[in-house]
Coordinates of C-alpha atoms and ligand atoms in Angstrom, one line a residue:
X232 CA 0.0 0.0 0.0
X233 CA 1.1 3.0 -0.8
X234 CA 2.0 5.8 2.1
X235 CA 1.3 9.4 1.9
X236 CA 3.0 11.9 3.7
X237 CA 1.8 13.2 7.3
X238 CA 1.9 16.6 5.4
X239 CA 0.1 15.9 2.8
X240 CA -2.6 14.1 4.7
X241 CA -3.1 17.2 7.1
X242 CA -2.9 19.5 4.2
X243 CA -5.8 17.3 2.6
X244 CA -7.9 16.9 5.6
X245 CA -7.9 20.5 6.8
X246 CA -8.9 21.9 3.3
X247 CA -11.9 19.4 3.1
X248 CA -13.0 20.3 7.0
X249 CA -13.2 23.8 5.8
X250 CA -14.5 22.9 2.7
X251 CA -17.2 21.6 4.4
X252 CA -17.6 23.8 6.7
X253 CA -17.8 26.4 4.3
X254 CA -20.2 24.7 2.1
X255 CA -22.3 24.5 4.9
X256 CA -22.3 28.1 5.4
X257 CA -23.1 29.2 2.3
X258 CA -25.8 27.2 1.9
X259 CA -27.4 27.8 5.4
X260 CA -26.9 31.8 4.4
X261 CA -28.3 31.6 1.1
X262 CA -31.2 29.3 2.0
X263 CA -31.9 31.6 5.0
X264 CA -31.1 34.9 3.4
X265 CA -32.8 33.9 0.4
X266 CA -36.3 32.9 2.2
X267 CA -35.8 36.6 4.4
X268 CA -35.2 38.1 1.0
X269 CA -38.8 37.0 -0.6
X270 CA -40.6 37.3 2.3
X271 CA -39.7 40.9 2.4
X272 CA -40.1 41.4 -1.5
X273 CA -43.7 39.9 -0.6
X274 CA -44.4 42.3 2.2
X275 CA -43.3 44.9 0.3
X276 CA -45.0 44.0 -3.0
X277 CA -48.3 44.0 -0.6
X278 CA -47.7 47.2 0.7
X279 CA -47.1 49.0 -2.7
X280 CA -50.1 48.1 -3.9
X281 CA -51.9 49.2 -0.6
X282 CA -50.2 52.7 -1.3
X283 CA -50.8 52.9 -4.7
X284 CA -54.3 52.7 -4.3
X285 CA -54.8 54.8 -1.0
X286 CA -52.7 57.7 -3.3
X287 CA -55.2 57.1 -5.8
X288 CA -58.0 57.3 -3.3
X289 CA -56.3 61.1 -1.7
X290 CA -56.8 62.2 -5.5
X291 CA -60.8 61.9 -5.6
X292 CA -62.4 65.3 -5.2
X293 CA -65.6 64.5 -3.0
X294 CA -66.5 68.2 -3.8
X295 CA -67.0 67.5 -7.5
X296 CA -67.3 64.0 -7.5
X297 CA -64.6 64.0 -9.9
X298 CA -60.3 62.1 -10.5
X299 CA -57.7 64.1 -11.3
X300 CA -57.0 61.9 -14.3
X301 CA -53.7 63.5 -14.7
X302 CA -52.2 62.5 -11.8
X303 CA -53.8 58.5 -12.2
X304 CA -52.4 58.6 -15.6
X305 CA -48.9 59.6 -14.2
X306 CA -49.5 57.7 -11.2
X307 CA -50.6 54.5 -13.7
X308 CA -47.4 54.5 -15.6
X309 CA -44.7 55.1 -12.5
X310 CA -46.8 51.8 -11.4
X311 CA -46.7 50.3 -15.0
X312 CA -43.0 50.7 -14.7
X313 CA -42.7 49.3 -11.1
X314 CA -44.3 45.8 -12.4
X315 CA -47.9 47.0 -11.4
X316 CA -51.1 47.4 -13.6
X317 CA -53.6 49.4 -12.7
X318 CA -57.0 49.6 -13.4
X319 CA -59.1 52.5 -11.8
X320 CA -62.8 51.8 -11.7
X321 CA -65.7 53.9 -10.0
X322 CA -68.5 53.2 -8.0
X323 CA -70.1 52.0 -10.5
X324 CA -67.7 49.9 -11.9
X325 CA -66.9 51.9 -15.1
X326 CA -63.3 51.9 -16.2
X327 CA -61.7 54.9 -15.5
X328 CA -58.2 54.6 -16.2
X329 CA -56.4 51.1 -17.7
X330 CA -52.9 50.5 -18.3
X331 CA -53.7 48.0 -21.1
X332 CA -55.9 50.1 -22.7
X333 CA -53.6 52.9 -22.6
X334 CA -50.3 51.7 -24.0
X335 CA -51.0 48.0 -25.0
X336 CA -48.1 47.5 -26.4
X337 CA -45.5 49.3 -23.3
X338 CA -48.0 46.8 -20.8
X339 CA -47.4 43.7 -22.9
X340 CA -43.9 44.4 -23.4
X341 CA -43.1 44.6 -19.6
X342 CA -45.8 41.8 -18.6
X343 CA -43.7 39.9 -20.9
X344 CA -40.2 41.1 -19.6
X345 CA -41.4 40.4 -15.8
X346 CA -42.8 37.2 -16.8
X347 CA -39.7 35.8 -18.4
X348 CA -37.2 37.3 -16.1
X349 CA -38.8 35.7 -13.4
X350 CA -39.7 32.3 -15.3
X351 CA -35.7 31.9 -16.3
X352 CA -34.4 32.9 -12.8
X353 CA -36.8 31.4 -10.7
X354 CA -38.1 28.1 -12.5
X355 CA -39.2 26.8 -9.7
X356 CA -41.7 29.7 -8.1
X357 CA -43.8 28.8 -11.1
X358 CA -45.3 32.3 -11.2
X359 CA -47.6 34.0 -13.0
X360 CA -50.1 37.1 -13.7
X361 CA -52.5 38.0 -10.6
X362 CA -55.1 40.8 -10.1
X363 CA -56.2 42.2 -6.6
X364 CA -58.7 44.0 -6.4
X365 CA -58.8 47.4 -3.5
X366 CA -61.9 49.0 -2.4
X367 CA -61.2 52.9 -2.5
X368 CA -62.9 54.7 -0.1
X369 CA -63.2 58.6 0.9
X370 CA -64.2 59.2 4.6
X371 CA -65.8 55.9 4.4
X372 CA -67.8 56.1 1.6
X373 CA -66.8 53.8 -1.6
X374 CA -65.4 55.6 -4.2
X375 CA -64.4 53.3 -6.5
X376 CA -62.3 50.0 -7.0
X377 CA -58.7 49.4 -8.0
X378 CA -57.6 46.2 -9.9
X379 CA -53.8 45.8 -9.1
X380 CA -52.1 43.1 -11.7
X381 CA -48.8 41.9 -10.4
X382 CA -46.5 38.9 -10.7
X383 CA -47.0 36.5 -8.1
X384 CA -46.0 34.7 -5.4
X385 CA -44.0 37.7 -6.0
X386 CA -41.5 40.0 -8.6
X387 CA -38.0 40.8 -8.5
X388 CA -36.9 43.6 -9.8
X389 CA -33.4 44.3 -11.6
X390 CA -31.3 45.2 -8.5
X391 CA -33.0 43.0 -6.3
X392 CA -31.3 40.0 -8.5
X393 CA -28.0 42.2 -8.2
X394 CA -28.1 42.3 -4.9
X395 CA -28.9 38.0 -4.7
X396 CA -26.1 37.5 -7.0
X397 CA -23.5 39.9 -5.0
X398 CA -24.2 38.1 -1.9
X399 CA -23.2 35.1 -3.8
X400 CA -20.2 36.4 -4.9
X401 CA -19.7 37.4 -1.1
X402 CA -20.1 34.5 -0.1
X403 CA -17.7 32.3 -3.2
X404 CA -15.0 35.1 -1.9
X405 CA -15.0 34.5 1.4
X406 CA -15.3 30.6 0.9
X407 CA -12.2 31.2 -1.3
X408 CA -10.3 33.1 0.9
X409 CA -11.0 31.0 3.8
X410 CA -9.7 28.0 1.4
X411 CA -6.4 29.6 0.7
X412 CA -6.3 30.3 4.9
X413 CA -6.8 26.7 5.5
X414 CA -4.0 25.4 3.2
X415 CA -1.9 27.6 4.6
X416 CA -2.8 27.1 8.0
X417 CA -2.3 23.0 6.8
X418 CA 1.2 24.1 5.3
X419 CA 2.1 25.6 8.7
X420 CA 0.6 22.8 11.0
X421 CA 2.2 20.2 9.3
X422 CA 5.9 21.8 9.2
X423 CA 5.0 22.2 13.1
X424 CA 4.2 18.7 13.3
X425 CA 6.1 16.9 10.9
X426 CA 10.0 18.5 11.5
X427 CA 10.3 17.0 15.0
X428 CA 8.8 13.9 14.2
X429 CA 11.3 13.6 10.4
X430 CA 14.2 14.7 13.2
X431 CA 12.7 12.0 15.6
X432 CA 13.0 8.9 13.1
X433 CA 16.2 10.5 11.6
X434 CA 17.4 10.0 15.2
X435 CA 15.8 6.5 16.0
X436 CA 17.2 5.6 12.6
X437 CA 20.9 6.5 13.7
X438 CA 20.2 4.6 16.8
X439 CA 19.3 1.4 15.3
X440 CA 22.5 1.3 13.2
X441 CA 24.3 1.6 16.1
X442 CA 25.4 5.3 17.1
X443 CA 24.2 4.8 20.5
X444 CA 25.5 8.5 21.1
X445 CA 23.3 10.4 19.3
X446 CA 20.5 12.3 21.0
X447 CA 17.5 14.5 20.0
X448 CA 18.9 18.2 20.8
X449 CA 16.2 20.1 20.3
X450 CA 13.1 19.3 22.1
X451 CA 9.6 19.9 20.3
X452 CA 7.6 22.2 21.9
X453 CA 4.2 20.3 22.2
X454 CA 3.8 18.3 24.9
X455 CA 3.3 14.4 23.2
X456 CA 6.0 15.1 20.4
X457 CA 8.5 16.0 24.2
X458 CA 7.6 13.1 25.4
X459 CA 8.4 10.9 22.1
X460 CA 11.7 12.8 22.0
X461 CA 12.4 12.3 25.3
X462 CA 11.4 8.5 24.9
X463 CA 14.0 8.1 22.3
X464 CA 16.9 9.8 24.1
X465 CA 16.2 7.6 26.5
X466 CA 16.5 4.8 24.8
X467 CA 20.0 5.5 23.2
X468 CA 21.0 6.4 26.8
X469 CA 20.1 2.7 28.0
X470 CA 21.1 1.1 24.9
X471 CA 24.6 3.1 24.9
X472 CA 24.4 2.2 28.8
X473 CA 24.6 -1.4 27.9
X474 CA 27.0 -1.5 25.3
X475 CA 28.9 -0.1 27.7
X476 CA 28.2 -3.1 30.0
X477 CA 28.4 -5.7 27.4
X478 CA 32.4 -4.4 26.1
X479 CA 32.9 -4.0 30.1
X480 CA 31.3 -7.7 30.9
X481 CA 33.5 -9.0 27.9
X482 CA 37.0 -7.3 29.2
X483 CA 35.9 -8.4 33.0
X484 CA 35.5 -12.0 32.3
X485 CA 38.5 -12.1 29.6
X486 CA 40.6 -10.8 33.0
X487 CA 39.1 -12.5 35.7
X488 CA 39.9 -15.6 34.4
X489 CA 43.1 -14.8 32.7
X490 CA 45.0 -14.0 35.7
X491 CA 44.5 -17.5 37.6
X492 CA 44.7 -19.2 35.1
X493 CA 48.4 -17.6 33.9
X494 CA 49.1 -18.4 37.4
X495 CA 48.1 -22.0 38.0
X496 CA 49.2 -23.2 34.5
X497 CA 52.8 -21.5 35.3
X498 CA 53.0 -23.2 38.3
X499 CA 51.9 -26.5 37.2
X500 CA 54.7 -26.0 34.2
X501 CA 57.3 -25.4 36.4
X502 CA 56.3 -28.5 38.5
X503 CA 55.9 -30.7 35.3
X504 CA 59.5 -29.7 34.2
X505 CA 61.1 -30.1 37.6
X506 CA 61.6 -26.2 38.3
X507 CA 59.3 -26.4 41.2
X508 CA 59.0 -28.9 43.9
X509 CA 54.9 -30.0 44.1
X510 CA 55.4 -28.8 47.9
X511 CA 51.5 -28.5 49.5
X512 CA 51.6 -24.4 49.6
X513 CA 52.3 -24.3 46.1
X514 CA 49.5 -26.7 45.5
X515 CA 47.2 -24.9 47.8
X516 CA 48.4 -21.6 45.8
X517 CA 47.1 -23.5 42.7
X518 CA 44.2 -25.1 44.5
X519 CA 43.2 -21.4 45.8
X520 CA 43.3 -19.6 42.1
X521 CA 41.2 -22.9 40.9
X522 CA 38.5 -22.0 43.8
X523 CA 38.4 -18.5 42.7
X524 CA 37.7 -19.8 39.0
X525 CA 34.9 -22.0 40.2
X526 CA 33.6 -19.2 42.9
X527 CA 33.0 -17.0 39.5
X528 CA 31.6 -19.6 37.1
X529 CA 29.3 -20.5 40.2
X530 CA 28.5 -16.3 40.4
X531 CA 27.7 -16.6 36.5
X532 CA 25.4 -19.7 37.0
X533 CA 23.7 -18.2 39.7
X534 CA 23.1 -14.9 38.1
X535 CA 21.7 -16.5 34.9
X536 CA 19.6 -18.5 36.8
X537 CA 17.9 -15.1 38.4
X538 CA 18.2 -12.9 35.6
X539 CA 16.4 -15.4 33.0
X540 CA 13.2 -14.8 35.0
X541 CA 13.1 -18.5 36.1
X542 CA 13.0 -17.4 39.9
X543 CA 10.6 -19.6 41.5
X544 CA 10.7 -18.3 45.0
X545 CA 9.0 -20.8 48.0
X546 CA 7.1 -17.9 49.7
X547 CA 6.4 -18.2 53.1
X548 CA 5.9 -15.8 56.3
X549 CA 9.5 -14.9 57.5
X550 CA 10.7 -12.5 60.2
X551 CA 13.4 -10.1 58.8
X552 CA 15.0 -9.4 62.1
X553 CA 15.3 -12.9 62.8
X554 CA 16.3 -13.9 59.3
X555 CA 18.9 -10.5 59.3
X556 CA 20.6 -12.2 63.0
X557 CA 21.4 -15.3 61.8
X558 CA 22.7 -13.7 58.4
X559 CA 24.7 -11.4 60.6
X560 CA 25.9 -14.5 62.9
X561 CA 28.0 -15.6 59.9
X562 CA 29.9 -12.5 59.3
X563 CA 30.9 -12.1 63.4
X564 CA 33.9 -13.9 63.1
X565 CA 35.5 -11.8 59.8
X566 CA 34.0 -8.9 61.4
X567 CA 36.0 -9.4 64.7
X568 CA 38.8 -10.0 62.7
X569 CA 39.0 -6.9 61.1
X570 CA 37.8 -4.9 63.9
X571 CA 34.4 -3.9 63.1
X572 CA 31.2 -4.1 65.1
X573 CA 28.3 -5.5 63.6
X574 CA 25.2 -5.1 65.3
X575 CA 21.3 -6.1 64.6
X576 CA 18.6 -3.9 65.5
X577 CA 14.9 -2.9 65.1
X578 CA 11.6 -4.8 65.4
X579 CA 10.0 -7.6 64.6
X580 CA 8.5 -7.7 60.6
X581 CA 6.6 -10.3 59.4
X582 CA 6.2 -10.6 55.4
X583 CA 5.9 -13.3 52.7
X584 CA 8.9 -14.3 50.9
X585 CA 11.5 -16.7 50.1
X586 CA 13.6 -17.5 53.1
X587 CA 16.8 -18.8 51.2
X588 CA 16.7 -16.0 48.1
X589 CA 16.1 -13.4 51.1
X590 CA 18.9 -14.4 53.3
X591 CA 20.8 -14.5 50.1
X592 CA 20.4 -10.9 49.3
X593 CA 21.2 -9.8 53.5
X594 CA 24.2 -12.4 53.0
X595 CA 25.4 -10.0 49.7
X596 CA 24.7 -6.5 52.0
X597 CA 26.6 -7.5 54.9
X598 CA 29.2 -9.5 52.5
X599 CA 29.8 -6.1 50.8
X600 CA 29.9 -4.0 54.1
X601 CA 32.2 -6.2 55.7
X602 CA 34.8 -6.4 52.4
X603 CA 34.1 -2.6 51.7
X604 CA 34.2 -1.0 55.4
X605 CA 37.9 -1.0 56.8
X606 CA 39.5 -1.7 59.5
X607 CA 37.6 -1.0 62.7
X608 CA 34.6 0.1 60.8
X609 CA 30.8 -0.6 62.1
X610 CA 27.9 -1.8 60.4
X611 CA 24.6 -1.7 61.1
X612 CA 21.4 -3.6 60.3
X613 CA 18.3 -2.3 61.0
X614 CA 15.2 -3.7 60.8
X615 CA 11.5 -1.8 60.7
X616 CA 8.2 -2.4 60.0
X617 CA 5.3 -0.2 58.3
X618 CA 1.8 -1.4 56.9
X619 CA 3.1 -1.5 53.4
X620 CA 6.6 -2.4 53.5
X621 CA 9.1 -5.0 55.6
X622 CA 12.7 -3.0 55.5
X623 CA 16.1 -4.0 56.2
X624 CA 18.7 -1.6 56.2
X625 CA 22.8 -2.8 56.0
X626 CA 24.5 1.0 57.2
X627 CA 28.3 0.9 57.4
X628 CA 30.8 4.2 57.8
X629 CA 33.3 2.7 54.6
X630 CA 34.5 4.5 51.8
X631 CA 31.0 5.0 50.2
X632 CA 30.4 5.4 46.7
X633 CA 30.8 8.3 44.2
X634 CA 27.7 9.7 42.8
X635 CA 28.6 8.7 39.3
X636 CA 29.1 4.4 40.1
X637 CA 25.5 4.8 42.1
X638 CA 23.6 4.0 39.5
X639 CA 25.8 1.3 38.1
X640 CA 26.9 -1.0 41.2
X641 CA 23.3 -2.6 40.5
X642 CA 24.4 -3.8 36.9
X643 CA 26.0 -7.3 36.5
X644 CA 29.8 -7.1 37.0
X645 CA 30.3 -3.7 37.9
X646 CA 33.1 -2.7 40.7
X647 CA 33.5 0.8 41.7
X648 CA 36.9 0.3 42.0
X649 CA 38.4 -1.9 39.9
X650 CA 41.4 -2.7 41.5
X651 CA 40.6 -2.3 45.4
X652 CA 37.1 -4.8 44.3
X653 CA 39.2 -7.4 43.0
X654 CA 41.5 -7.5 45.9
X655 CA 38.4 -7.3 48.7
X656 CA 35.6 -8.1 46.9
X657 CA 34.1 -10.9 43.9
X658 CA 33.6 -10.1 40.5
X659 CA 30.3 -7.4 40.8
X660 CA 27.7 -9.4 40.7
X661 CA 26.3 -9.7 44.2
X662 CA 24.1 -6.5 44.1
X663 CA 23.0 -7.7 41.0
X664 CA 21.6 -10.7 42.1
X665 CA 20.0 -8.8 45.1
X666 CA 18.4 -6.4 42.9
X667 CA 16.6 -9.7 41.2
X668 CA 15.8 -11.1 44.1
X669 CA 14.1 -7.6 45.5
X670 CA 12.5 -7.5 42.1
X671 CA 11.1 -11.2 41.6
X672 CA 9.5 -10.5 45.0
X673 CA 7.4 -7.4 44.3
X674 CA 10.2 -5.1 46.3
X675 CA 13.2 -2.9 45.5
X676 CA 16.5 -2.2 46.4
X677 CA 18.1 0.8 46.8
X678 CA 21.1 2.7 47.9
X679 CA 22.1 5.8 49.1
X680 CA 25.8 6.8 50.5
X681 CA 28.4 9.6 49.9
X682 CA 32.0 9.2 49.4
X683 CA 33.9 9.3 52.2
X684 CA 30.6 8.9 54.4
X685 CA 29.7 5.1 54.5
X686 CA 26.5 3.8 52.5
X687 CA 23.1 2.6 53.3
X688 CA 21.4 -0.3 51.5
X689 CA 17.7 -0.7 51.9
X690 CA 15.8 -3.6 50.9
X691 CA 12.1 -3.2 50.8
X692 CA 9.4 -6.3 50.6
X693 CA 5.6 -5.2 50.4
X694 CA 3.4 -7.0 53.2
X695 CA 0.5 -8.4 51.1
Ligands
LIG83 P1 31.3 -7.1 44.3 O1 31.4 -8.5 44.0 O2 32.4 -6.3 43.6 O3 31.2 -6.8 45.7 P2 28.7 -6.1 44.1 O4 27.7 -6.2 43.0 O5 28.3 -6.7 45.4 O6 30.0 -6.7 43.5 O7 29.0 -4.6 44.3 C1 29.3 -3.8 43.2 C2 30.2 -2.6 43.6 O8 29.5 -1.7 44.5 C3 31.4 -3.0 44.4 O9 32.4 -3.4 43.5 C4 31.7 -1.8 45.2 O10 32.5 -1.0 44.4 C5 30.4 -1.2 45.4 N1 29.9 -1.5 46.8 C6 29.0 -2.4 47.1 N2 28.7 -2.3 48.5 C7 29.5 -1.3 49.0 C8 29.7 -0.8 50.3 N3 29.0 -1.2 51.3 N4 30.6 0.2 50.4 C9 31.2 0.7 49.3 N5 31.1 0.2 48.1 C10 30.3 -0.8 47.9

């Protein structure tokens, strides 16, 4: 199928809306104007003929009984020419004054003219000749009759058709005008619209080959079009994040296992070619570097296994702050041995959960404070309870963490510090196991510390 342009397609719709709407318009005027037009032609037509013969009536002389014929005959053939024909009778019915009999010829010629004027413009009025007939009357006494012949339903003149017809041509002008407004109004709306959005997929198109580090600069000013621009930025952000994770992952696991394994295989060398004696510390040496290599094969099984969704937790009613005492039970020795206090605290919190993948998560938080926090350092867990949420806090006074790693120490195999978290620590992927763990069970994870300051890890399970 073939695709038009968003332009186009707003350019399109717009002029037919104000098509329409224009068509509507005009019609409604017309119609309406029209009908107000002919009643008031009617009205009119009714009251001329009322006036003509009332003027007629003022020119009776009730002394002598007599018309001033003059002034019928003039007033006859201003009426004649108005579309009127008069016929004055008196009292008695004889014909005083008649238009046809006057100027035949002049009457039939403009009978003729109104007749066919009206017939071509207004077929469908189906008109034709009509006499009226007006009692004339003197200070109420009858006087005589008038027979007023006029085109009915009713007659328009010359400049009443001018004036229909310029209205029309008012009304095609402004329809026209209005036309050329909305096309341009169409042009406009659909540069408005269509430039972010051209910019948009220009963007999204760069993205998806790959420049992860291009962004949307400019943001559009309506609200929607933000919000897709925003979107997109967004997107390259995480997708750039990641690439960044996946060369990092690839360079961490290319050195984490280089380095034991340059070490065992140089020892065992120099034991197979005699260099070495196979005394036990240099086996435990190798032994050790071949723990370290299962300890992180073990870390990648066990952070595939979360992170491929496949968590089935055993939920059950647990208390934290018992759970977080026997957690903290296994880290008193190393603790003592380094100097630190570790101490449990808080209340009592029930919630549902998986015991094991909980105490996993505590066992990662205190595993971290105890490696992280220095000599004579202290760490604290505490434990409270709200009507929404069970919390457990791990607060030590270490190093902390700088602003820009916060948001990273969650991803898999991230280390603030490189070299210090490879000495102390294991490869970066305990947090991110906790963070699936929090996750999987409805909760969260988060972390706040300053360098220099220590840092605070809360977990948070909703009580359903
Ligand atoms: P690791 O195996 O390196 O401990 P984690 O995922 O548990 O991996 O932690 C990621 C990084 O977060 C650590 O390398 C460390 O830099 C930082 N980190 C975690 N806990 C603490 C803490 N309590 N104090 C300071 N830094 C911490």
């Amino acid at each position: 199928m073939k695709l038009h342009s968003l332009r186009l397609k707003l350019i399109l719709r717009f002029a037919l809306i104000v098509l329409a709407v224009i068509a509507v318009i005009s019609i409604s005027a017309n119609l309406l104007i029209g009908h107000q037009f002919e009643q008031y032609v009617m009205n009119q037509q009714d009251l001329q003929a009322r006036e003509l013969a009332d003027n007629l009536a003022s020119q009776y002389d009730t002394q002598s009984g007599g018309w001033n014929l003059d002034y019928v005959h003039g007033m006859g053939m201003y009426a004649l020419n108005e579309g009127y024909i008069l016929k004055l009778y008196d009292a008695d019915e004889t014909v005083l004054w008649d238009a046809e009999n006057h100027d035949m010829s002049l009457c039939a010629q403009i009978m003729d003219d109104i007749a066919l004027r009206m017939q071509s413009q207004r077929p469908e009025l189906d008109g034709d000749f009509t006499t009226r007939r007006f009692d004339l009357t003197r200070n109420g006494a009858l006087i005589g009759y008038l027979d007023v012949g006029f085109y009915s339903p009713y007659y328009l003149n010359e400049n009443a058709f001018q004036f229909l017809s310029s209205l029309n041509r008012i009304l095609l002008a402004a329809g026209l005008v209005s036309l050329a407004g909305a096309i341009l109004m169409g042009l406009l709306l659909a540069a408005y619209i269509t430039k972010p959005i051209a910019k948009t997929v220009e963007i999204t198109r760069l993205i998806s080959e790959g420049d992860y580090r291009t962004r949307i600069r400019e943001e559009p000013k309506a609200r929607e079009l933000a919000g897709l621009a925003r979107a997109v930025n967004q997107m390259a952000e995480n997708l750039e994040r990641q690439e960044a994770l996946r060369k990092r992952l690839t360079s961490d696991v290319a050195h984490e296992l280089r380095t034991p394994l340059a070490n065992v295989s140089s020892y065992m060398e120099m034991m197979i070619e005699g260099v070495w004696e196979p005394t036990p510390e240099r086996l435990q040496s190798c032994y050790d570097e071949l723990q370290r290599l299962s300890g992180l094969v073990s870390d990648l099984e066990r952070l595939r296994q979360v992170e491929n969704g496949n968590l089935s937790l055993k939920k059950r009613e647990i208390d934290l702050l018992a759970l977080a005492r026997v957690a903290a039970g296994q880290f008193e020795g190393l603790a003592a041995q380094n100097g630190q206090t570790l101490t449990v605290e808080g209340e009592h919190t029930l919630c549902l959960a998986d015991r094991d993948r909980i105490m996993q998560v505590i066992t990662n938080l205190l595993s971290n404070a105890v490696s992280y926090t220095g000599q004579g350092g202290s760490i604290r867990v505490l434990v409270q309870d709200s009507p929404e949420a069970a919390v457990l806090r791990v607060q030590d006074n270490g190093p902390g963490i700088a602003a820009q790693d916060m948001p990273l120490i969650f991803e898999r195999f991230y280390r603030a510090d490189k070299s210090r978290s490879r000495k102390n620590g294991g490869a970066g992927i305990g947090l991110t196991i906790a963070k699936a763990i929090a996750d999987a069970h409805g909760g969260e994870i988060s972390v706040e510390s300053a360098e220099g300051r220590g840092s605070c890890f809360t977990l948070k399970l909703p009580k359903e």
